Coordinates of C-alpha atoms and ligand atoms in Angstrom, one line a residue:
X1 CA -16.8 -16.5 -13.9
X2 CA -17.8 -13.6 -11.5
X3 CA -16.2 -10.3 -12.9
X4 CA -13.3 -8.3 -11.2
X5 CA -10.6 -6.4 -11.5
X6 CA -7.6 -6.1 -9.2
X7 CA -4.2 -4.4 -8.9
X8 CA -1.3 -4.7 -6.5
X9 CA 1.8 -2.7 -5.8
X10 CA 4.9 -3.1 -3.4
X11 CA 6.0 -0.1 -3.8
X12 CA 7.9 2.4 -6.7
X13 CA 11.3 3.5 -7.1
X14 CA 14.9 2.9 -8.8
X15 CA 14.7 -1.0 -8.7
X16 CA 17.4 -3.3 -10.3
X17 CA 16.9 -6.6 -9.6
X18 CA 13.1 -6.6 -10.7
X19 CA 13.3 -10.7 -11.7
X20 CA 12.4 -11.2 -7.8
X21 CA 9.8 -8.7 -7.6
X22 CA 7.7 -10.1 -10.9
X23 CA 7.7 -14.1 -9.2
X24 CA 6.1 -12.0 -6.1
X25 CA 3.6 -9.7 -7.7
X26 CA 2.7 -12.7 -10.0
X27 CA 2.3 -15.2 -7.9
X28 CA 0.1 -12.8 -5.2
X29 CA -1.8 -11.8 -7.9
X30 CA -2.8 -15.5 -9.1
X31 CA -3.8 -16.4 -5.6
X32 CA -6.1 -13.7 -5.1
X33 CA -7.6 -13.9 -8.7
X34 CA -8.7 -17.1 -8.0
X35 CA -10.5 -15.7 -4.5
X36 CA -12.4 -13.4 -6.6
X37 CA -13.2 -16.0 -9.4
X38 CA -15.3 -17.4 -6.9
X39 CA -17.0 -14.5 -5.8
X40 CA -15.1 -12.9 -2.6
X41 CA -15.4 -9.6 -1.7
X42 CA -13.5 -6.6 -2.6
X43 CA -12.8 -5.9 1.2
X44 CA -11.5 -9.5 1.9
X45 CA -9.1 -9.8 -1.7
X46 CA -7.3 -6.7 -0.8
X47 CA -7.0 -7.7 2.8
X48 CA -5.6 -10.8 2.1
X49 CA -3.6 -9.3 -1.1
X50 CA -2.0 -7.1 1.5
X51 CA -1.4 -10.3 4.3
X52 CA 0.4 -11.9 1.5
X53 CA 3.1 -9.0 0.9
X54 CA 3.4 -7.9 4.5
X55 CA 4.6 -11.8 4.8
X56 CA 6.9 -11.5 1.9
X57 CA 10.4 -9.6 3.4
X58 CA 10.6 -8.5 0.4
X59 CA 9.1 -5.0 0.9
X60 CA 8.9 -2.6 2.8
X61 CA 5.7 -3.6 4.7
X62 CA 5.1 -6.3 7.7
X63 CA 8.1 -8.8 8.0
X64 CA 11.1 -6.8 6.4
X65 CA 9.7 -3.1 6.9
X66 CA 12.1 -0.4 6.8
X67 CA 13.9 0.8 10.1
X68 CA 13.5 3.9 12.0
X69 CA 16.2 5.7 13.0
X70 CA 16.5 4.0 16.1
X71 CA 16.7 0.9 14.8
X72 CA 13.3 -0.5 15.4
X73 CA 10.4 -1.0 12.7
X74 CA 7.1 1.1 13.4
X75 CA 4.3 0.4 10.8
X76 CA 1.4 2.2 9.4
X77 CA -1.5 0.5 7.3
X78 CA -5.3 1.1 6.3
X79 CA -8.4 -0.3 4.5
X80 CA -11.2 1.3 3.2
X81 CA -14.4 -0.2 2.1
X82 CA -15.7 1.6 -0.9
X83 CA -19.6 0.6 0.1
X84 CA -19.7 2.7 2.5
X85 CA -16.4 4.8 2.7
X86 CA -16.0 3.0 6.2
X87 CA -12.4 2.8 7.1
X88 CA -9.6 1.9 9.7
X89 CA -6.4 2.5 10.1
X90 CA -3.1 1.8 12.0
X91 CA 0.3 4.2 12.6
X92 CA 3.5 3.7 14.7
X93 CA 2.7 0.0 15.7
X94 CA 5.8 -2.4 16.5
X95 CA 5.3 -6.4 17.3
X96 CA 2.3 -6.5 14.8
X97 CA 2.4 -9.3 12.7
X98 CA -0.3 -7.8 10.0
X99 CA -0.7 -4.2 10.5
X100 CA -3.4 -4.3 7.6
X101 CA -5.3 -6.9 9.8
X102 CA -5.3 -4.6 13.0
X103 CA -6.2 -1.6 10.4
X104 CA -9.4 -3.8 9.4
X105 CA -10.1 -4.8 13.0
X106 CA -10.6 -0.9 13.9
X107 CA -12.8 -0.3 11.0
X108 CA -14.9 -3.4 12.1
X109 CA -14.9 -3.5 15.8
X110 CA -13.9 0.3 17.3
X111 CA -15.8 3.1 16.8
X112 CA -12.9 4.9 15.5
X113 CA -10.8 5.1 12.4
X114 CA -7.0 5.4 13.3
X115 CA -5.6 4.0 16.6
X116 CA -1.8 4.7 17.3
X117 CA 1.0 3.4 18.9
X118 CA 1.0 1.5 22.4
X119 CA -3.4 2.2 22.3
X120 CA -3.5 0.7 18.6
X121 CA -0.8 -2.7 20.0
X122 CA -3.3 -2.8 23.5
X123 CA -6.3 -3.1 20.9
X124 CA -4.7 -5.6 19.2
X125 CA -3.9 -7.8 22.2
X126 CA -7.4 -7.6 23.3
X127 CA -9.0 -8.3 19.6
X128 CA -6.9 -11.6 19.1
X129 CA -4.1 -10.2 16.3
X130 CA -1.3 -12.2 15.7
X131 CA 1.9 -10.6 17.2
X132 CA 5.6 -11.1 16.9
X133 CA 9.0 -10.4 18.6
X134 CA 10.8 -7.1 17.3
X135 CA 13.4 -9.3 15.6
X136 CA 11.2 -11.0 13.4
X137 CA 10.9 -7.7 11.3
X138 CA 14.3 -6.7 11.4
X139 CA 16.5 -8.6 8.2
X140 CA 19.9 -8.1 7.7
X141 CA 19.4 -6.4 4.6
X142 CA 17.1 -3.4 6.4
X143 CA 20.4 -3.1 9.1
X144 CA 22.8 -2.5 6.1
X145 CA 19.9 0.2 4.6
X146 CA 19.9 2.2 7.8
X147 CA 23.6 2.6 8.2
X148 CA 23.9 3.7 4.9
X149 CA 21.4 5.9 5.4
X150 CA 22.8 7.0 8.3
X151 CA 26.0 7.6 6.8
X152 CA 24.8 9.8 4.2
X153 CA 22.6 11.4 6.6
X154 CA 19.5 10.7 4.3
X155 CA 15.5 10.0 5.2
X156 CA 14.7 8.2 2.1
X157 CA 12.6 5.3 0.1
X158 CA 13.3 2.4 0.9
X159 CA 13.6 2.0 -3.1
X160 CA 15.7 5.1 -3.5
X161 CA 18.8 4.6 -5.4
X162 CA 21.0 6.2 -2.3
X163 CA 20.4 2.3 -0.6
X164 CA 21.6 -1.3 -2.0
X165 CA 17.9 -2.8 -1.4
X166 CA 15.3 -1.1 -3.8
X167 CA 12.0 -2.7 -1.9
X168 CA 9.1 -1.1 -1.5
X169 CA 5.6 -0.2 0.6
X170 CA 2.7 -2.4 -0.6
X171 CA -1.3 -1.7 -1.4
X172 CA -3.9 -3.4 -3.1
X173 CA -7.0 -2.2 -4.5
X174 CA -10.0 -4.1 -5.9
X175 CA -13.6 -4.3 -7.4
X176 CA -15.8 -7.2 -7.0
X177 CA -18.3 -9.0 -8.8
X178 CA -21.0 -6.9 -6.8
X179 CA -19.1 -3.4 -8.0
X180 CA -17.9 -2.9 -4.7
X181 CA -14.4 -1.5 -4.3
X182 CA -11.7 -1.6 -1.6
X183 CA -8.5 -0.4 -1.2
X184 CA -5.5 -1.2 1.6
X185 CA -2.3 0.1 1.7
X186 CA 1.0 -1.0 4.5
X187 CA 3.9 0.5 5.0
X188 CA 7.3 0.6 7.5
X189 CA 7.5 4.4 6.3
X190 CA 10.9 5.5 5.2
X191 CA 14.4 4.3 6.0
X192 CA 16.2 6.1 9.1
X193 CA 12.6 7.9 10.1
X194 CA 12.5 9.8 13.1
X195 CA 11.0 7.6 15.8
X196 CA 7.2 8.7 16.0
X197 CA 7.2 9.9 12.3
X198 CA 3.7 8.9 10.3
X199 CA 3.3 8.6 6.8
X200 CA 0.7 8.9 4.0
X201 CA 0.5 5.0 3.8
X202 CA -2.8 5.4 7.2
X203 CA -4.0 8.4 6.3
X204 CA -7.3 8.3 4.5
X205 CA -7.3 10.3 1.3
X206 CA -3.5 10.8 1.3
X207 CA -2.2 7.0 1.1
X208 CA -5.5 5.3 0.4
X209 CA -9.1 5.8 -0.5
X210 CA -12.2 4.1 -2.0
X211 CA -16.0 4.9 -2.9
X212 CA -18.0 2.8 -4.7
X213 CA -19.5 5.5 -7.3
X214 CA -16.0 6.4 -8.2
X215 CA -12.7 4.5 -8.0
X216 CA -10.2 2.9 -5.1
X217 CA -6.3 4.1 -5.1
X218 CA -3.2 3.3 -3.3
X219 CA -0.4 5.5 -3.1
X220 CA 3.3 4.3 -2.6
X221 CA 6.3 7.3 -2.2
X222 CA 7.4 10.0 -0.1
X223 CA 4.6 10.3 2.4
X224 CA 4.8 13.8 3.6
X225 CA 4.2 15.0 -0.2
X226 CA 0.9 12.6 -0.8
X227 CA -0.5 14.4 3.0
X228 CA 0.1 18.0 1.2
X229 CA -1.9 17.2 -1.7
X230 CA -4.2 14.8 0.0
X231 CA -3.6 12.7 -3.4
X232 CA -5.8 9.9 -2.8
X233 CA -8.9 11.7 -2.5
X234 CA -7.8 14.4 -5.1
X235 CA -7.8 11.5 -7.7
X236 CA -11.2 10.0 -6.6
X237 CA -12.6 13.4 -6.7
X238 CA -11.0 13.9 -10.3
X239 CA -12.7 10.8 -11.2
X240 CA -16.4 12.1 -10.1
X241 CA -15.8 15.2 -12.3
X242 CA -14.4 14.3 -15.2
X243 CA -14.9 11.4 -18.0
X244 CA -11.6 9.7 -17.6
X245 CA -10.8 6.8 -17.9
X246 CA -9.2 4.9 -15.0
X247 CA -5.7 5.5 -16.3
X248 CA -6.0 9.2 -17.2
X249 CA -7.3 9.6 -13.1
X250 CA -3.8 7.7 -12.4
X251 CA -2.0 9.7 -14.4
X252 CA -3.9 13.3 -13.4
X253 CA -2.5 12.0 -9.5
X254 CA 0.9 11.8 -10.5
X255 CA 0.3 15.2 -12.3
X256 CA -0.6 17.2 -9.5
X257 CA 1.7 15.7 -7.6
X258 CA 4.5 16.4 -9.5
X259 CA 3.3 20.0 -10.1
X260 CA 2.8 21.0 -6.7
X261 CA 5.1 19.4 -4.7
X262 CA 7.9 18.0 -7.2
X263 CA 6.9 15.0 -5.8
X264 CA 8.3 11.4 -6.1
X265 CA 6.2 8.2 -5.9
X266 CA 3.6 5.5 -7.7
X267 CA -0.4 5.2 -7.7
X268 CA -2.7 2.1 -8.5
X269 CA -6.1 2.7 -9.1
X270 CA -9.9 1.1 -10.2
X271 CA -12.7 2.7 -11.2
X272 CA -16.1 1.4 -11.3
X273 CA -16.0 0.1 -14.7
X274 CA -13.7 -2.3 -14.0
X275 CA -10.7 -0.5 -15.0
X276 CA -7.5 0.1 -13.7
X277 CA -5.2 3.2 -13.5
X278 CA -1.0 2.8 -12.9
X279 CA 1.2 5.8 -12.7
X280 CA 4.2 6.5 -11.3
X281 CA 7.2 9.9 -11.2
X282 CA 9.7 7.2 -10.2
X283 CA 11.7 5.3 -12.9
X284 CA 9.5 2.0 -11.8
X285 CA 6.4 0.9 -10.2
X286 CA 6.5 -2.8 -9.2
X287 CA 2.4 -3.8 -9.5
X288 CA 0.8 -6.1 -11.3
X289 CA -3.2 -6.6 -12.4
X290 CA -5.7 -9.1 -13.7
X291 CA -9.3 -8.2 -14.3
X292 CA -12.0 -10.8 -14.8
X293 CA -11.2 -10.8 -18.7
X294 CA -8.1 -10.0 -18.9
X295 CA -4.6 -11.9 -18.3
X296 CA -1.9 -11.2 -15.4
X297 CA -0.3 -8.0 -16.9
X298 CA 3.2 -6.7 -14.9
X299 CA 3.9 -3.3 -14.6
X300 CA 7.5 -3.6 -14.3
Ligands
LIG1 N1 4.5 6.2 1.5 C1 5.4 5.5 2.5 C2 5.6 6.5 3.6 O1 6.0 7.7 3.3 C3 6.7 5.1 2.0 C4 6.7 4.3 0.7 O2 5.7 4.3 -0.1 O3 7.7 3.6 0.4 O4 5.6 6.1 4.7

């Protein structure tokens, strides 16, 4: 069997009906194990990993993202290929049916890293991504979440105990059998947003990073506070400095980001030993694992 490690996430927060979310995780998890038995790359198992949840209206990513406050979902995603710390990314995109698939298509076939808005959708049309109407995003569930929200007059998770639906952003981050690491992270930002508002879920460093020497990470919480303390790249950087193991680098995130900003939200990480890292300041991360010799293991 080749070796691998890999860990997914849809997101952190005060989550009750967690059954639903462990058939989910699981079941992802299995289908991309068995991609990397047979040798695929990290790049490709967290791309598809990601295709997988952005499917599921379950989260908060893709079909059944979030709403902004004008009603509408607007999403962000990225990739980043540990190799060579090439990466692309997506913000503010509506009518894209896999944001983390445009995300990849910049990295590959622009010469830039983030494209937004009505460019990054033009991009898409002209590159052959899948699209969809507006309604296909919207469920009834995510109406209910905005008027609430909008009654309270609250921005917040989509897994914040304020709304009745505790879903959540999703991520994946892997290591293949060649020790190269990946990471991808997709989001429909926060519930009742203000139109144009980007998160930490495309921004390289904040919501996602990965470098082959040291470790990939995925971030999942309230995005402004992962941009102030560029979190990603303050845990890959802990990682080159210190001895730690993959966990303690998850852990130190959620340290300093809890110590400088008060800050609320989940991180998945692997390291080039084939570890992986899980930490959250939220009551619950929903993530799940499985490494080349290890079995499925659920976070939550
Ligand atoms: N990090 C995402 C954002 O702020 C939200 C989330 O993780 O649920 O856009």
């Amino acid at each position: 069997m080749k070796k691998f490690a890999i860990v997914i996430h849809g997101g952190s927060g005060a989550i009750s009906d967690v059954a639903l979310y462990q058939e989910s995780l699981g079941r992802v998890i299995e289908e991309v194990s068995k991609l990397a038995k047979e040798g695929e790359s990290a790049l490709n198992l967290v791309t598809k990993a990601v295709v997988l949840l952005e499917n599921d209206p379950l989260y908060n990513a893709g079909r059944g993202s979030v709403l902004n406050t004008e009603g509408f979902v607007e999403c962000d995603a990225s990739i980043m290929n540990g190799i060579n710390i090439e990466a692309g990314a997506v913000a503010g995109v509506s009518g894209i049916k896999n944001p983390v698939l445009l995300a990849r298509k910049v990295m590959e076939k622009s010469s830039h890293v983030m494209l937004i808005g009505k460019g990054a959708e033009g991009f898409a049309l002209d590159n052959g991504i899948e699209t969809e109407s507006l309604e296909y995003f919207v469920t009834e569930a995510r109406k209910k979440q905005l008027e609430q929200a909008k009654e309270s007059d609250n921005i917040t998770l989509d897994h914040n105990e304020v709304t009745e639906k505790k879903l959540g952003t999703v991520g994946a981050v892997a290591i293949d059998s060649d020790g190269n690491i990946a990471a991808a992270t997709s989001t429909g930002g926060l519930v009742n947003k203000k139109f144009g508002r980007v998160g930490d879920s495309p921004i390289i460093g904040a919501g996602v990073y990965a470098e082959n020497e040291l470790c990939g990470v995925s971030a999942t919480g309230y995005g402004e506070q992962f941009i102030r303390t560029t979190l990603a790249k303050h845990m890959a950087e802990w990682m080159r400095y210190h001895e730690g193991s993959a966990q303690a680098g998850a852990e130190e995130g959620i340290n300093f980001l809890v110590k400088k900003v008060n800050g609320l939200g989940g991180v998945i990480l692997v390291d080039s030993d084939y570890k992986i890292g899980v930490a959250h300041s939220t009551p619950m991360i929903l993530a799940a694992s499985k490494t080349w010799d290890t079995e499925m293991k659920l976070y939550c």
